[in-house]
Coordinates of N, CA and C in Angstrom, one line a residue:
X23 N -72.9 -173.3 -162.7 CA -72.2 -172.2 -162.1 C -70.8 -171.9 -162.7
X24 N -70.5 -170.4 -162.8 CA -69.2 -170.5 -163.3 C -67.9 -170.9 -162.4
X25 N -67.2 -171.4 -163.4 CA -66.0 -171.5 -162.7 C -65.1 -170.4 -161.7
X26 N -65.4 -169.2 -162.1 CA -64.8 -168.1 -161.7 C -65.4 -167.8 -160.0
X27 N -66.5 -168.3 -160.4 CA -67.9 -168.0 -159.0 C -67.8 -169.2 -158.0
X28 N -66.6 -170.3 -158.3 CA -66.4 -171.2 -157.3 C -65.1 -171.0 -156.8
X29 N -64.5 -169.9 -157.3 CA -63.2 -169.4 -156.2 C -63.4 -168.6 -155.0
X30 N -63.0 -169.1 -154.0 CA -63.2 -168.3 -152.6 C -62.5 -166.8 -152.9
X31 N -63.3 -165.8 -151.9 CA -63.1 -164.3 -152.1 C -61.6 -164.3 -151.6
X32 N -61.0 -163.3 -152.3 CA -59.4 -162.8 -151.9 C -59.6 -162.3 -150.7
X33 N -60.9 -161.8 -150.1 CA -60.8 -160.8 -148.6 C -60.3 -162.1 -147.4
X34 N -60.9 -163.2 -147.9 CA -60.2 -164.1 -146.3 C -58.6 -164.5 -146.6
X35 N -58.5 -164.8 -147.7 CA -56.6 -164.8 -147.8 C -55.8 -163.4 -147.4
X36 N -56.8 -162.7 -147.6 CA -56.0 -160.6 -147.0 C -55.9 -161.1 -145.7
X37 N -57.0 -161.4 -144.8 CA -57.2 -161.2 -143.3 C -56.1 -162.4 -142.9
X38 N -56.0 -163.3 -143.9 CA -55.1 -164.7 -142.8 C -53.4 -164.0 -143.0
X39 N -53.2 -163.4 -144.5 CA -52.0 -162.9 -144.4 C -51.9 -161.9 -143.4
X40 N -52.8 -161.0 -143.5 CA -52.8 -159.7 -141.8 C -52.2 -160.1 -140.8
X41 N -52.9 -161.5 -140.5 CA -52.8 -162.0 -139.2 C -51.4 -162.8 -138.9
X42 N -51.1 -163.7 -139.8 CA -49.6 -164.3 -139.7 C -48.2 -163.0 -140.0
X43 N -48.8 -161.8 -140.7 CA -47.7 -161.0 -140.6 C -47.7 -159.6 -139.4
X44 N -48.9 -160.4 -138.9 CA -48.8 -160.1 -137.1 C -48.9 -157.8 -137.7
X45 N -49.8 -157.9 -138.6 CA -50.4 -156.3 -138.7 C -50.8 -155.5 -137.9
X46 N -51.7 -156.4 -136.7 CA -52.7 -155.7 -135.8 C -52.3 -157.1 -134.7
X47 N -51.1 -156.4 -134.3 CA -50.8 -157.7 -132.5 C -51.5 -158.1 -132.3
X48 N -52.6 -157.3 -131.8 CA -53.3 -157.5 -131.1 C -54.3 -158.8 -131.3
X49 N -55.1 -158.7 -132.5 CA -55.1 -159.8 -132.8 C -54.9 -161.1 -133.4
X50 N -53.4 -160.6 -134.0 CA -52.9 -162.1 -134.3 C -52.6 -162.9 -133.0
X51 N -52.2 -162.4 -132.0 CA -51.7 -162.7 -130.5 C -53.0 -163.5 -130.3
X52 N -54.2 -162.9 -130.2 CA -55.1 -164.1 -130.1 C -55.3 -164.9 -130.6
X53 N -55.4 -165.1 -132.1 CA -55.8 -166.2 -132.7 C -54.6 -166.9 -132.4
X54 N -53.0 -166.6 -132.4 CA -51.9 -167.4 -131.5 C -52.5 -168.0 -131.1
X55 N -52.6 -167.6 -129.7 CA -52.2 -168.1 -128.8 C -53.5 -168.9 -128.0
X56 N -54.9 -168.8 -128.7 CA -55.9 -169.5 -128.7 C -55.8 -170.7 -129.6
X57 N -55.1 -170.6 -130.8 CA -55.2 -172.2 -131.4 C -53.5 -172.9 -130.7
X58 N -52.8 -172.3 -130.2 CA -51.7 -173.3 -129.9 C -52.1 -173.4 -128.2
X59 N -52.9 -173.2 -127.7 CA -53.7 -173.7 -126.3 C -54.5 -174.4 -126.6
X60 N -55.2 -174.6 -127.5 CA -56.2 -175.3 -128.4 C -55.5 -176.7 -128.5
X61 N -54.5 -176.4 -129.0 CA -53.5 -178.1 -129.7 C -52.6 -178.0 -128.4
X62 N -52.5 -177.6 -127.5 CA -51.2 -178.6 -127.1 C -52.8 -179.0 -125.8
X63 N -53.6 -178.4 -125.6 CA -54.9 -179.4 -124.6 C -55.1 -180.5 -125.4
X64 N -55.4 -180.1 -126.9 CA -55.9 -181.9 -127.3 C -54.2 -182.9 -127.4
X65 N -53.5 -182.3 -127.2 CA -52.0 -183.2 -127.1 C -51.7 -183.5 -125.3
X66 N -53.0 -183.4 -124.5 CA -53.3 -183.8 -123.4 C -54.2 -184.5 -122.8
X67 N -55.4 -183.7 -123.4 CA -56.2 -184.3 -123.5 C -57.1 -185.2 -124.7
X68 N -58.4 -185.8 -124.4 CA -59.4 -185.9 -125.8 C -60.3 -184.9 -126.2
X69 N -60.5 -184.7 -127.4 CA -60.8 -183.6 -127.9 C -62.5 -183.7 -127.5
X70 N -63.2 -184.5 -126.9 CA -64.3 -183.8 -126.0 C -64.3 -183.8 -124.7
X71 N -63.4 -184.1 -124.2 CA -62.9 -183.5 -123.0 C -62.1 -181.7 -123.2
X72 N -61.6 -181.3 -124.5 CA -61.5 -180.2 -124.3 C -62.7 -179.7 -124.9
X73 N -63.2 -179.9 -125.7 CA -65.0 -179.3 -126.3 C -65.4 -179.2 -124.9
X74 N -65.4 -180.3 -123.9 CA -66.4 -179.8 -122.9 C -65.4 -178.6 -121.7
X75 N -64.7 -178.9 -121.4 CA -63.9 -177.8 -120.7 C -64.0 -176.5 -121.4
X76 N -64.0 -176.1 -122.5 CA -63.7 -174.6 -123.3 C -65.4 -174.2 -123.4
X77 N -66.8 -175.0 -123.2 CA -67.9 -175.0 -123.2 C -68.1 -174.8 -122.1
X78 N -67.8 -175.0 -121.2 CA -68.0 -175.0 -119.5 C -67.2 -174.0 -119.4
X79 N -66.2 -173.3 -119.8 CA -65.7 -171.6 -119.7 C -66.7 -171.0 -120.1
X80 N -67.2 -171.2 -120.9 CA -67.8 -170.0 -121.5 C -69.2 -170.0 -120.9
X81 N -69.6 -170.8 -121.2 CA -70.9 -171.0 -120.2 C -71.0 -169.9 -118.7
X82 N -70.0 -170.6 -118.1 CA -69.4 -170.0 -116.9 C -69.6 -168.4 -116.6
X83 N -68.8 -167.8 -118.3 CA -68.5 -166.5 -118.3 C -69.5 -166.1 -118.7
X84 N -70.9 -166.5 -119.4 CA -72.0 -165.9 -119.7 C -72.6 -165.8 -118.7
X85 N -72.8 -166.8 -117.6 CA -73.8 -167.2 -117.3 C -73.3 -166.1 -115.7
X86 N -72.2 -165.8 -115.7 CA -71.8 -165.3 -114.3 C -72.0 -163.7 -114.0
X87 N -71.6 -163.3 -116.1 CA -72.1 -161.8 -116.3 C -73.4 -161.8 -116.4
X88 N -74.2 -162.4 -116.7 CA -76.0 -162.3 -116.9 C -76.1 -162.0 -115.5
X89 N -76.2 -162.9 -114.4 CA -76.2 -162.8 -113.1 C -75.8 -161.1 -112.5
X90 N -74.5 -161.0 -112.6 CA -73.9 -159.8 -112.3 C -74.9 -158.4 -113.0
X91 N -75.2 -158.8 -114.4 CA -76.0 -157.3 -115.0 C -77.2 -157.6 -114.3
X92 N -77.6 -158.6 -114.0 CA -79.1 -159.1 -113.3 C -79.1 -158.0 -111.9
X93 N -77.6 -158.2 -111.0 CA -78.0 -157.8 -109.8 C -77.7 -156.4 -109.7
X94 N -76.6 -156.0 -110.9 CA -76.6 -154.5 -111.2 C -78.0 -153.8 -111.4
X95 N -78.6 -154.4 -112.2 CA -80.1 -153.6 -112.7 C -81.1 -153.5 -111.6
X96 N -81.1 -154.5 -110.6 CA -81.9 -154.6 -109.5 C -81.3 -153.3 -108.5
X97 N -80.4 -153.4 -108.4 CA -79.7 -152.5 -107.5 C -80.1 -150.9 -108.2
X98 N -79.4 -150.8 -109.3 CA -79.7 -149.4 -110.0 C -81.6 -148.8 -110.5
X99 N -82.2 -150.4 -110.1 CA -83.5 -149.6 -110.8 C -83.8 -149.5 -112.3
X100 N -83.3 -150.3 -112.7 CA -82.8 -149.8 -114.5 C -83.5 -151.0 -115.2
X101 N -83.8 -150.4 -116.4 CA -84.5 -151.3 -117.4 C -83.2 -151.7 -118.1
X102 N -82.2 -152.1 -118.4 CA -82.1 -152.5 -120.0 C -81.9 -153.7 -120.3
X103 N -82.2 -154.6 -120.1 CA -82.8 -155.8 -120.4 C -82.2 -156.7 -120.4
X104 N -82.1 -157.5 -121.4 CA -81.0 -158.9 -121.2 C -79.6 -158.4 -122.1
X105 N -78.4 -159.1 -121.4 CA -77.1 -158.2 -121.7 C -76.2 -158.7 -123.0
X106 N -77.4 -160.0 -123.8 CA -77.2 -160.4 -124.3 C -77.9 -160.2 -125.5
X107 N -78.5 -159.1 -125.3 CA -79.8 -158.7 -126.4 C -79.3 -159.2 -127.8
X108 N -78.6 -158.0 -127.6 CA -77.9 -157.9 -129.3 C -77.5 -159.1 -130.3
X109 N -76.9 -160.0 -129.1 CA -76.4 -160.8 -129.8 C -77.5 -162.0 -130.0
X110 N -78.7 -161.8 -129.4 CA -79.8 -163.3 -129.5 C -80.5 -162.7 -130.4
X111 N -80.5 -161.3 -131.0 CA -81.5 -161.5 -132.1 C -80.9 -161.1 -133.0
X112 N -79.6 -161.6 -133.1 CA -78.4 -162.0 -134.6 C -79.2 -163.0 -135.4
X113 N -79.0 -163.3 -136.9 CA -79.4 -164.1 -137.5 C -77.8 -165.0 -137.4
X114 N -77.8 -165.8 -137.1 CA -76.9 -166.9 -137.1 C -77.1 -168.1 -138.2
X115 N -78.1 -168.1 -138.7 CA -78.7 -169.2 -139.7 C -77.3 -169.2 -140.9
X116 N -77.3 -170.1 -141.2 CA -76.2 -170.1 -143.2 C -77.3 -170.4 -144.0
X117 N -76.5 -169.3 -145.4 CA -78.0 -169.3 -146.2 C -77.4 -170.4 -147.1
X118 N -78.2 -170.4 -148.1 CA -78.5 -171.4 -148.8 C -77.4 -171.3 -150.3
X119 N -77.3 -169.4 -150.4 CA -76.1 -169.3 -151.2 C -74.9 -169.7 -150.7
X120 N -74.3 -169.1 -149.2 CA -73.5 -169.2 -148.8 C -73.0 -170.7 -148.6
X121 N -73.6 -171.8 -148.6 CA -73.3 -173.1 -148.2 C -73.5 -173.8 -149.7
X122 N -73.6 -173.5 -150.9 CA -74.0 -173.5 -152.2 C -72.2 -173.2 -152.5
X123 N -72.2 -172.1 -152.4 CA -70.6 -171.6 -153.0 C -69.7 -172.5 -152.3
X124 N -69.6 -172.4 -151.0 CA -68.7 -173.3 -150.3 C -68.3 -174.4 -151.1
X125 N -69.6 -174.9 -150.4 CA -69.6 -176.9 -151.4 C -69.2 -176.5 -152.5
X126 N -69.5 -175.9 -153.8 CA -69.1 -175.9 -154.9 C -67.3 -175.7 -155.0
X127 N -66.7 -174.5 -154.1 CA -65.3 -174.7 -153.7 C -64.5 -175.7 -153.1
X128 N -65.4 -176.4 -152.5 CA -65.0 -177.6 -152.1 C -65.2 -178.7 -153.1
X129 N -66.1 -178.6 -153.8 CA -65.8 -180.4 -154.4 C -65.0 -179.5 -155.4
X130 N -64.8 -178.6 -156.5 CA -63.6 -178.4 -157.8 C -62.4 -178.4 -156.8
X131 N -61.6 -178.7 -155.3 CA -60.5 -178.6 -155.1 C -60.5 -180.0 -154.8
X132 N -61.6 -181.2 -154.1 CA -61.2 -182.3 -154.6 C -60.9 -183.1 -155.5
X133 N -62.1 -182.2 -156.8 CA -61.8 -183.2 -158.2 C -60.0 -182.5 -158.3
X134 N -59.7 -181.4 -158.3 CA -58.5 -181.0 -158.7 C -57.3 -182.0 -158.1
X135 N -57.7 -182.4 -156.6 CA -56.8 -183.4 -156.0 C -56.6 -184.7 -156.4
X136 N -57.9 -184.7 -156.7 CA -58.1 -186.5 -157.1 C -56.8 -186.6 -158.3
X137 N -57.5 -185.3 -159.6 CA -57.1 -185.5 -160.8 C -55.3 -185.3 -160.5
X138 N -55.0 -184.6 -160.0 CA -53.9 -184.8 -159.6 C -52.8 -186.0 -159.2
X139 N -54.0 -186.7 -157.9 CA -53.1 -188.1 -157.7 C -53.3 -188.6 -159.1
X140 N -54.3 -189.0 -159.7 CA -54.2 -190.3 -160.8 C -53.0 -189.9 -161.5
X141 N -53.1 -188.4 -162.2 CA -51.7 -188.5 -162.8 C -50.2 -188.4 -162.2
X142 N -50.3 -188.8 -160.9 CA -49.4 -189.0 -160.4 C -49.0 -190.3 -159.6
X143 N -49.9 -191.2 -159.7 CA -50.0 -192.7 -159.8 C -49.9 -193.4 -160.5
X144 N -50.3 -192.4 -161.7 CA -50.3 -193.6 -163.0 C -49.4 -192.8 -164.3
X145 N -48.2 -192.5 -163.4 CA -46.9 -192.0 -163.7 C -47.1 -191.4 -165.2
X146 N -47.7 -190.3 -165.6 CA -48.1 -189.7 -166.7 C -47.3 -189.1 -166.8
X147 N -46.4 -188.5 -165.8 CA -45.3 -187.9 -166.2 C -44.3 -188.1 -165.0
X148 N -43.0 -189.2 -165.9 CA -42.1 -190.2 -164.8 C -41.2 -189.1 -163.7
X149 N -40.9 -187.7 -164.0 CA -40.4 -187.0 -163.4 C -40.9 -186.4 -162.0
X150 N -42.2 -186.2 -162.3 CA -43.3 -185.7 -161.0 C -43.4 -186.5 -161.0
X151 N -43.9 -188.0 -160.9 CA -44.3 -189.2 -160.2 C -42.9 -189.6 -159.0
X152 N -41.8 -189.1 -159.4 CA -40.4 -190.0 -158.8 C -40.6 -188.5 -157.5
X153 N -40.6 -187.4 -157.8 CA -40.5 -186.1 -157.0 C -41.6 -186.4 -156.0
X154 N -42.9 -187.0 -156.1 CA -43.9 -187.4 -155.5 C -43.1 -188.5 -154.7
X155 N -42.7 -189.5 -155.3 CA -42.4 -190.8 -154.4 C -41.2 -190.3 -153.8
X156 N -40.7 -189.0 -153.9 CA -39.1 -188.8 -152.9 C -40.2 -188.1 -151.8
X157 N -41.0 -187.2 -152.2 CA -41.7 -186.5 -150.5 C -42.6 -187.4 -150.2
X158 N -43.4 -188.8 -150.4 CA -43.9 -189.9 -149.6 C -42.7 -190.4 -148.7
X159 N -41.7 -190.3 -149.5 CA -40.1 -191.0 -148.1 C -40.1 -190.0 -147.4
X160 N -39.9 -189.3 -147.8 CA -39.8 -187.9 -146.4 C -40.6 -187.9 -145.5
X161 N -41.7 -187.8 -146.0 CA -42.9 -188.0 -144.9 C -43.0 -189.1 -144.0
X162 N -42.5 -190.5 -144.7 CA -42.7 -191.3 -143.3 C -41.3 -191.3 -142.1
X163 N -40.5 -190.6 -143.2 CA -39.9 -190.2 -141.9 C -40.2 -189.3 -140.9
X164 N -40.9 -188.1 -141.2 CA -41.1 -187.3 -140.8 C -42.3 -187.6 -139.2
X165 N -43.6 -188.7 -140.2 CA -44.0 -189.3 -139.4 C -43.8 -190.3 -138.2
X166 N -42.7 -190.9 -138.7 CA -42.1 -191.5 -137.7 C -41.0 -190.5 -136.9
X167 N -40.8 -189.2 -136.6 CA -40.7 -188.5 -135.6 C -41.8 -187.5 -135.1
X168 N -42.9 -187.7 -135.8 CA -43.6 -186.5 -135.3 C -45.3 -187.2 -135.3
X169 N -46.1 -187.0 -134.5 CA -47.6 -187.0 -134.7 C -48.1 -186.2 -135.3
X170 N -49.2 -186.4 -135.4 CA -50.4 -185.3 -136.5 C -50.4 -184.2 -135.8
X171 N -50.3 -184.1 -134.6 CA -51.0 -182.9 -133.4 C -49.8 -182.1 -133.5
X172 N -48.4 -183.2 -133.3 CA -47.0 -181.9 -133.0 C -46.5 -181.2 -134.3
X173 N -47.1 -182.4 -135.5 CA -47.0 -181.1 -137.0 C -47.9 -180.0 -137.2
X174 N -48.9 -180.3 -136.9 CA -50.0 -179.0 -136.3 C -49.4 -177.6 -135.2
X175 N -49.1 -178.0 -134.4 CA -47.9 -177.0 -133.6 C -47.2 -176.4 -134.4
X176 N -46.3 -177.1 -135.3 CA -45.4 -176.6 -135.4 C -45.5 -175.9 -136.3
X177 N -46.8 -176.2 -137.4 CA -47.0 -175.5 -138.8 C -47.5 -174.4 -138.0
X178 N -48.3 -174.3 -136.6 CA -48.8 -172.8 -136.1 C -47.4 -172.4 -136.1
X179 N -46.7 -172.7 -135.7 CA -45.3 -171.7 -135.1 C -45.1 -170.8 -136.3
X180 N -44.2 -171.8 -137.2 CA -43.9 -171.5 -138.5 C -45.3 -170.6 -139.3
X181 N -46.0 -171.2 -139.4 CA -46.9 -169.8 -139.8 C -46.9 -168.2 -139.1
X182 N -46.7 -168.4 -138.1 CA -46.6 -166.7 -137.2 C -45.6 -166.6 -137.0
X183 N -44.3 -166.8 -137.2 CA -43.0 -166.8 -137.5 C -42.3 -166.3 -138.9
X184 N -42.3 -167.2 -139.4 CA -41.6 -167.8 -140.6 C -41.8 -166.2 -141.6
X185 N -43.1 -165.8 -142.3 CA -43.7 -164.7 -142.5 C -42.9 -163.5 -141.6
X186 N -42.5 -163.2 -140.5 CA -42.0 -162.4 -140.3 C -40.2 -162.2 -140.1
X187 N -39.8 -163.2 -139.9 CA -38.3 -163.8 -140.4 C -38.2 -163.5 -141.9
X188 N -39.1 -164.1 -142.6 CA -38.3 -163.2 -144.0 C -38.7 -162.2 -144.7
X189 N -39.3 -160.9 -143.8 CA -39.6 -160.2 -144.3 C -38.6 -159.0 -143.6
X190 N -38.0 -159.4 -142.6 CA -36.5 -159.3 -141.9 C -35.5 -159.3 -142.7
X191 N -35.3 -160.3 -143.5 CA -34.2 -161.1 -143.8 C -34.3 -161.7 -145.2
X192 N -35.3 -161.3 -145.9 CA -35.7 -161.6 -147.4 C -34.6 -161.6 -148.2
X193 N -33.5 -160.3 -148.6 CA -32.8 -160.7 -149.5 C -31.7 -161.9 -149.0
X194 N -31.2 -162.0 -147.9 CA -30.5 -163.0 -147.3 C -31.2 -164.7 -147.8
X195 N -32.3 -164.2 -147.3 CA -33.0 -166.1 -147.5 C -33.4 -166.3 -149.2
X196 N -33.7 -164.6 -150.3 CA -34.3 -165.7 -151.9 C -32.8 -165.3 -151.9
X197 N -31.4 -165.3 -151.7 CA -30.3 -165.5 -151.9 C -29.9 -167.0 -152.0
X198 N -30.0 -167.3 -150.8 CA -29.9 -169.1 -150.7 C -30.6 -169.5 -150.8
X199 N -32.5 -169.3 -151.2 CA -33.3 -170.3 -152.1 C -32.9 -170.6 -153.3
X200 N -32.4 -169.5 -154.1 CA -32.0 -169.3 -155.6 C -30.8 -170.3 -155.8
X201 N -30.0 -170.3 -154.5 CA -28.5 -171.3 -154.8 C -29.0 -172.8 -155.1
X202 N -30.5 -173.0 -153.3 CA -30.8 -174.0 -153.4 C -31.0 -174.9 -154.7
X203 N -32.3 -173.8 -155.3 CA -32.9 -174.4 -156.3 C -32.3 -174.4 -157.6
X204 N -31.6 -173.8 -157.9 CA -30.1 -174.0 -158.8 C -29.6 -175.2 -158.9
X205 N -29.1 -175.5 -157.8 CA -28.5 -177.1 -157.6 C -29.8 -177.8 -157.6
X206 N -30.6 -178.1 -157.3 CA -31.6 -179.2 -157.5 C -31.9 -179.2 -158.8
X207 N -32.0 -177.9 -160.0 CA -32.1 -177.3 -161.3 C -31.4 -178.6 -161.6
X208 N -29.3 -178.8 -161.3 CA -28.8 -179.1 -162.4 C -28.6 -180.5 -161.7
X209 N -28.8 -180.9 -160.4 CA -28.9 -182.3 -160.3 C -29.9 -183.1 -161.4
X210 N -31.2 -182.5 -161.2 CA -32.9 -183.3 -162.1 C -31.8 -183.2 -163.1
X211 N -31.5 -181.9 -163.8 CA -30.7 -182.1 -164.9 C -29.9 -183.5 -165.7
X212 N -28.9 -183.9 -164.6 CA -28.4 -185.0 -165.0 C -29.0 -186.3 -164.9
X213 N -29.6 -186.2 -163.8 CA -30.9 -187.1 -163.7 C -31.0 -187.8 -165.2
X214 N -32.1 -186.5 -165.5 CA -32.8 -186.3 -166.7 C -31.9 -186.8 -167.8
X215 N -30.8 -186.8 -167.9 CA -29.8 -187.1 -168.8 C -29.7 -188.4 -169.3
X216 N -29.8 -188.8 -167.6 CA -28.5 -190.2 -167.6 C -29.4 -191.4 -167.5
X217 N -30.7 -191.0 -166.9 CA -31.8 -192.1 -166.8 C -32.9 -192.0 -168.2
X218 N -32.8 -193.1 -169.5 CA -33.7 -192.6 -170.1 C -35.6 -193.1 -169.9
X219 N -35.5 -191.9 -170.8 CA -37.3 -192.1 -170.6 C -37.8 -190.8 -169.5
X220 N -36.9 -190.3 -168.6 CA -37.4 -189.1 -168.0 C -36.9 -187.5 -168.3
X221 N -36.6 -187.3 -169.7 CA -36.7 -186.6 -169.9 C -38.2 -185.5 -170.5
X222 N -38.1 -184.6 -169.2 CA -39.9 -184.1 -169.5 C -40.0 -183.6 -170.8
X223 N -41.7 -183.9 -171.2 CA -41.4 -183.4 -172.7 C -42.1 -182.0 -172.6
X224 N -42.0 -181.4 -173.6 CA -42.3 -179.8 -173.5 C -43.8 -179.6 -174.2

């Protein structure tokens, strides 16, 4: 298969940008506010105690409007059948292409990960290996103030946020990125200078 034919379509990266830059409220507000209900229940509960609670909603709500069109149709005299027609003679099946492409997208971004760490384990290049070992420190700090579930929160926040903050406030914030990354520019700089053997080669 070609390489080109194992990149995922640009149409789901359109829809996820739509949704974090909050295009259509209406439904970014849901997918909000359904996955951060989602994570702070499993940051209460266990996650098949909420599988069965969000199963037992729905159930509930099918099972209460079937009933209801049941006793509407009895009342009115009316044929139209089950209220669920439409949707039970959906094909729901995954084809065989569709789960073909996937997997194929999925293992070229593992090999790409793997190949990644080795060269960044086995310090092929001492500059990105030391920039890797400075955000493993970060991170355990980060983990030692935060769980898996409340960094999950928070990256939802920051995702339906963040996206609209700087499109607010864009020339203000690549103003002070540019400063940021300037100074980190001429810190590696001397870095690079003063410690030999990490000057990257070109």
């Amino acid at each position: 298969m070609d390489e080109k034919d194992c990149q995922p379509s640009p149409h789901w990266k359109h829809k996820v940008l739509e949704l974090v830059r909050w295009r259509d409220v209406r439904s970014s507000a849901v997918v909000f506010g359904s996955c951060l209900v989602l994570l702070l229940s499993l940051s209460v509960f266990s996650i098949i105690s909420v599988l069965s609670y969000l199963s037992l909603a729905l159930l509930s709500i099918t099972t209460s409007f079937r009933i209801y069109k049941g006793v509407l149709q009895a009342i009115q005299k009316s044929e139209e059948g089950h209220p669920f027609k439409q949707y039970l003679e959906q094909d729901v099946s995954l084809s065989n292409d569709l789960v073909q492409k996937y997997s194929d997208v999925t293992l070229s971004r593992i090999n790409s990960v793997m190949k990644e760490l080795r060269r960044l384990f086995l310090v092929e290049d001492l500059v990105d290996s030391l920039k890797f070992a400075l955000l493993l420190w970060i991170i355990t700090y980060v983990g030692a103030l935060f769980n898996g579930l409340t960094l999950l929160i928070l990256g939802l926040l920051g995702a339906f946020s963040c996206p609209i903050i700087y499109e607010k406030h864009q020339t203000q914030i690549d103003h002070y990125l540019s400063m940021v990354k300037n100074l980190l520019k001429d810190v590696l700089r001397k870095i690079q200078a003063t410690v030999p053997g990490m000057k990257k080669s070109e």
